[in-house]
PDB file of C-alpha atoms in Angstrom:
ATOM      1  CA  MET U   1      86.187 131.723 129.280  1.00 49.00           C
ATOM      2  CA  SER U   2      84.505 129.872 132.021  1.00 52.00           C
ATOM      3  CA  GLY U   3      85.935 126.701 133.874  1.00 51.00           C
ATOM      4  CA  SER U   4      83.451 124.455 131.883  1.00 52.00           C
ATOM      5  CA  ASP U   5      84.943 125.658 128.584  1.00 52.00           C
ATOM      6  CA  ALA U   6      88.599 124.789 129.567  1.00 50.00           C
ATOM      7  CA  THR U   7      87.454 121.284 130.734  1.00 51.00           C
ATOM      8  CA  ARG U   8      85.349 120.675 127.501  1.00 55.00           C
ATOM      9  CA  HIS U   9      88.531 121.035 125.262  1.00 53.00           C
ATOM     10  CA  ARG U  10      90.885 118.992 127.221  1.00 59.00           C
ATOM     11  CA  SER U  11      91.412 115.468 126.151  1.00 58.00           C
ATOM     12  CA  CYS U  12      91.100 112.766 128.783  1.00 62.00           C
ATOM     13  CA  PRO U  13      93.273 109.570 128.835  1.00 65.00           C
ATOM     14  CA  GLN U  14      90.480 107.466 127.359  1.00 65.00           C
ATOM     15  CA  GLU U  15      90.099 110.013 124.533  1.00 64.00           C
ATOM     16  CA  SER U  16      93.700 109.842 123.644  1.00 66.00           C
ATOM     17  CA  ARG U  17      93.707 106.000 123.429  1.00 70.00           C
ATOM     18  CA  VAL U  18      90.754 105.884 121.144  1.00 69.00           C
ATOM     19  CA  ILE U  19      92.551 108.542 118.889  1.00 69.00           C
ATOM     20  CA  GLY U  20      95.631 106.434 118.997  1.00 67.00           C
ATOM     21  CA  TYR U  21      93.619 103.294 118.167  1.00 66.00           C
ATOM     22  CA  VAL U  22      92.189 105.053 115.128  1.00 65.00           C
ATOM     23  CA  LYS U  23      95.567 106.296 113.910  1.00 66.00           C
ATOM     24  CA  LEU U  24      96.848 102.764 114.316  1.00 65.00           C
ATOM     25  CA  MET U  25      93.959 101.261 112.290  1.00 63.00           C
ATOM     26  CA  ALA U  26      94.123 103.831 109.525  1.00 64.00           C
ATOM     27  CA  ARG U  27      97.497 102.340 108.166  1.00 72.00           C
ATOM     28  CA  GLU U  28      97.822 101.648 104.511  1.00 78.00           C
ATOM     29  CA  PHE U  29      96.537  98.272 103.315  1.00 80.00           C
ATOM     30  CA  LYS U  30      99.529  96.137 102.169  1.00 85.00           C
ATOM     31  CA  PRO U  31      98.249  93.541  99.779  1.00 88.00           C
ATOM     32  CA  VAL U  32     101.461  91.503  99.611  1.00 92.00           C
ATOM     33  CA  ARG U  33     101.594  91.179 103.266  1.00 91.00           C
ATOM     34  CA  PHE U  34      98.061  90.259 103.412  1.00 92.00           C
ATOM     35  CA  PHE U  35      98.325  87.548 100.851  1.00 95.00           C
ATOM     36  CA  VAL U  36     101.488  86.205 102.458  1.00 95.00           C
ATOM     37  CA  MET U  37      99.743  85.901 105.810  1.00 95.00           C
ATOM     38  CA  MET U  38      96.734  84.234 104.346  1.00 96.00           C
ATOM     39  CA  ALA U  39      99.080  81.741 102.541  1.00 97.00           C
ATOM     40  CA  VAL U  40     100.872  81.010 105.873  1.00 97.00           C
ATOM     41  CA  ALA U  41      97.580  80.502 107.574  1.00 97.00           C
ATOM     42  CA  ALA U  42      96.209  78.415 104.907  1.00 96.00           C
ATOM     43  CA  PHE U  43      99.427  76.126 104.949  1.00 96.00           C
ATOM     44  CA  ILE U  44      99.124  75.694 108.656  1.00 96.00           C
ATOM     45  CA  VAL U  45      95.338  74.752 108.519  1.00 96.00           C
ATOM     46  CA  CYS U  46      96.196  72.309 105.778  1.00 95.00           C
ATOM     47  CA  GLY U  47      99.012  70.680 107.650  1.00 93.00           C
ATOM     48  CA  ILE U  48      96.832  70.249 110.790  1.00 92.00           C
ATOM     49  CA  THR U  49      94.117  68.715 108.809  1.00 91.00           C
ATOM     50  CA  ALA U  50      96.504  66.219 107.064  1.00 90.00           C
ATOM     51  CA  PHE U  51      98.068  65.303 110.180  1.00 88.00           C
ATOM     52  CA  TYR U  52      94.618  64.432 111.838  1.00 84.00           C
ATOM     53  CA  THR U  53      93.364  62.829 108.699  1.00 83.00           C
ATOM     54  CA  HIS U  54      96.295  60.539 108.434  1.00 79.00           C
ATOM     55  CA  ARG U  55      96.195  59.691 112.190  1.00 73.00           C
ATOM     56  CA  ALA U  56      92.545  58.609 111.891  1.00 74.00           C
ATOM     57  CA  GLU U  57      93.171  56.632 108.712  1.00 76.00           C
ATOM     58  CA  HIS U  58      93.749  53.506 110.917  1.00 75.00           C
ATOM     59  CA  GLY U  59      91.182  54.153 113.579  1.00 73.00           C
ATOM     60  CA  ARG U  60      90.081  56.974 115.877  1.00 76.00           C
ATOM     61  CA  THR U  61      90.639  55.316 119.157  1.00 79.00           C
ATOM     62  CA  PRO U  62      93.807  53.460 120.410  1.00 79.00           C
ATOM     63  CA  GLU U  63      91.769  50.343 120.430  1.00 82.00           C
ATOM     64  CA  GLU U  64      90.933  50.615 116.730  1.00 83.00           C
ATOM     65  CA  ARG U  65      94.491  51.498 115.886  1.00 83.00           C
ATOM     66  CA  GLN U  66      95.635  48.349 117.880  1.00 82.00           C
ATOM     67  CA  ALA U  67      93.198  46.212 115.953  1.00 83.00           C
ATOM     68  CA  TYR U  68      94.240  47.481 112.642  1.00 86.00           C
ATOM     69  CA  TRP U  69      98.128  46.831 113.544  1.00 85.00           C
ATOM     70  CA  ILE U  70      97.184  43.334 114.641  1.00 85.00           C
ATOM     71  CA  GLY U  71      95.057  42.782 111.487  1.00 85.00           C
ATOM     72  CA  GLU U  72      97.746  44.093 109.362  1.00 86.00           C
ATOM     73  CA  LYS U  73     100.505  41.704 110.927  1.00 86.00           C
ATOM     74  CA  ALA U  74      98.114  38.808 110.497  1.00 85.00           C
ATOM     75  CA  GLY U  75      97.496  39.675 106.785  1.00 86.00           C
ATOM     76  CA  GLU U  76     101.241  39.936 106.218  1.00 86.00           C
ATOM     77  CA  GLN U  77     101.807  36.602 107.783  1.00 85.00           C
ATOM     78  CA  ALA U  78      99.441  34.830 105.685  1.00 84.00           C
ATOM     79  CA  PRO U  79     100.799  31.940 103.488  1.00 83.00           C
ATOM     80  CA  ARG U  80     102.082  32.896 100.114  1.00 83.00           C
ATOM     81  CA  ASP U  81      99.392  30.718  98.192  1.00 83.00           C
ATOM     82  CA  ALA U  82      96.488  32.024 100.310  1.00 81.00           C
ATOM     83  CA  LYS U  83      93.692  33.918  98.894  1.00 85.00           C
ATOM     84  CA  LEU U  84      92.048  36.876 100.763  1.00 82.00           C
ATOM     85  CA  PRO U  85      89.232  35.571 102.940  1.00 83.00           C
ATOM     86  CA  THR U  86      85.590  36.413 102.411  1.00 84.00           C
ATOM     87  CA  PRO U  87      84.163  39.160 104.544  1.00 84.00           C
ATOM     88  CA  ALA U  88      82.459  36.392 106.564  1.00 84.00           C
ATOM     89  CA  GLY U  89      85.815  34.732 107.124  1.00 85.00           C
ATOM     90  CA  LEU U  90      87.480  37.947 108.035  1.00 83.00           C
ATOM     91  CA  ASN U  91      84.754  38.635 110.554  1.00 83.00           C
ATOM     92  CA  MET U  92      85.225  35.225 112.122  1.00 84.00           C
ATOM     93  CA  MET U  93      89.081  35.787 112.228  1.00 84.00           C
ATOM     94  CA  ALA U  94      88.475  39.304 113.828  1.00 83.00           C
ATOM     95  CA  GLN U  95      86.273  37.711 116.515  1.00 83.00           C
ATOM     96  CA  LYS U  96      89.066  35.121 117.223  1.00 84.00           C
ATOM     97  CA  TYR U  97      91.606  37.888 117.691  1.00 79.00           C
ATOM     98  CA  PHE U  98      89.204  40.100 119.767  1.00 81.00           C
ATOM     99  CA  GLU U  99      88.973  37.278 122.270  1.00 81.00           C
ATOM    100  CA  GLN U 100      92.718  37.098 122.587  1.00 82.00           C
ATOM    101  CA  HIS U 101      93.927  40.670 122.280  1.00 76.00           C
ATOM    102  CA  GLY U 102      90.883  42.893 122.054  1.00 69.00           C
ATOM    103  CA  SER U 103      89.429  45.662 124.122  1.00 72.00           C
ATOM    104  CA  GLY U 104      86.895  48.496 123.490  1.00 71.00           C
ATOM    105  CA  ASN U 105      84.004  48.339 121.254  1.00 74.00           C
ATOM    106  CA  LYS U 106      83.927  45.040 119.660  1.00 77.00           C
ATOM    107  CA  GLN U 107      82.211  46.124 116.341  1.00 78.00           C
ATOM    108  CA  ASP U 108      84.628  48.899 115.764  1.00 78.00           C
ATOM    109  CA  TRP U 109      87.499  46.572 116.630  1.00 78.00           C
ATOM    110  CA  ASP U 110      86.351  43.978 114.147  1.00 81.00           C
ATOM    111  CA  LEU U 111      86.145  46.618 111.473  1.00 82.00           C
ATOM    112  CA  ALA U 112      89.524  47.906 112.092  1.00 84.00           C
ATOM    113  CA  PHE U 113      91.078  44.422 112.172  1.00 82.00           C
ATOM    114  CA  GLU U 114      89.401  43.625 108.762  1.00 84.00           C
ATOM    115  CA  HIS U 115      90.797  46.719 107.182  1.00 84.00           C
ATOM    116  CA  GLY U 116      94.302  45.978 108.647  1.00 86.00           C
ATOM    117  CA  TYR U 117      94.153  42.401 107.426  1.00 84.00           C
ATOM    118  CA  GLU U 118      93.254  43.431 103.860  1.00 85.00           C
ATOM    119  CA  ASP U 119      96.046  46.014 103.776  1.00 84.00           C
ATOM    120  CA  GLY U 120      98.604  43.730 105.174  1.00 86.00           C
ATOM    121  CA  PHE U 121      97.482  40.984 102.860  1.00 85.00           C
ATOM    122  CA  GLN U 122      97.797  43.282  99.844  1.00 84.00           C
ATOM    123  CA  LYS U 123     101.353  44.277 100.844  1.00 83.00           C
ATOM    124  CA  THR U 124     102.664  40.742 100.737  1.00 81.00           C
ATOM    125  CA  HIS U 125     100.282  39.398  98.225  1.00 73.00           C
ATOM    126  CA  PRO U 126     100.372  41.668  95.147  1.00 74.00           C
TER     127      PRO U 126
END
């Protein structure tokens, strides 16, 4: 046997790692474990989605959320016998409040204020 034959049959460290990886990957498929892990992953993804969806419900930026909150408080403080203002009236109200408290994009602020006012008004005027 020559020296080259002896080196051909030896396994080098890289070869043993590949063989170990193949043995590791050749494990038996466990369907229950797989479905439990998929359910956990789906639960986490749904939770994250619900969190960000609920957070963005009243505006995506801090200015929009502030406008919504101010509008909601203004709607809750409306007199008992008041009726919900028209969209033009709400827009005028939003512009007035924007001049006093607003910052950021005026159009987004106005829209968030209007939605907040409507929600606050609905809470106190069923």
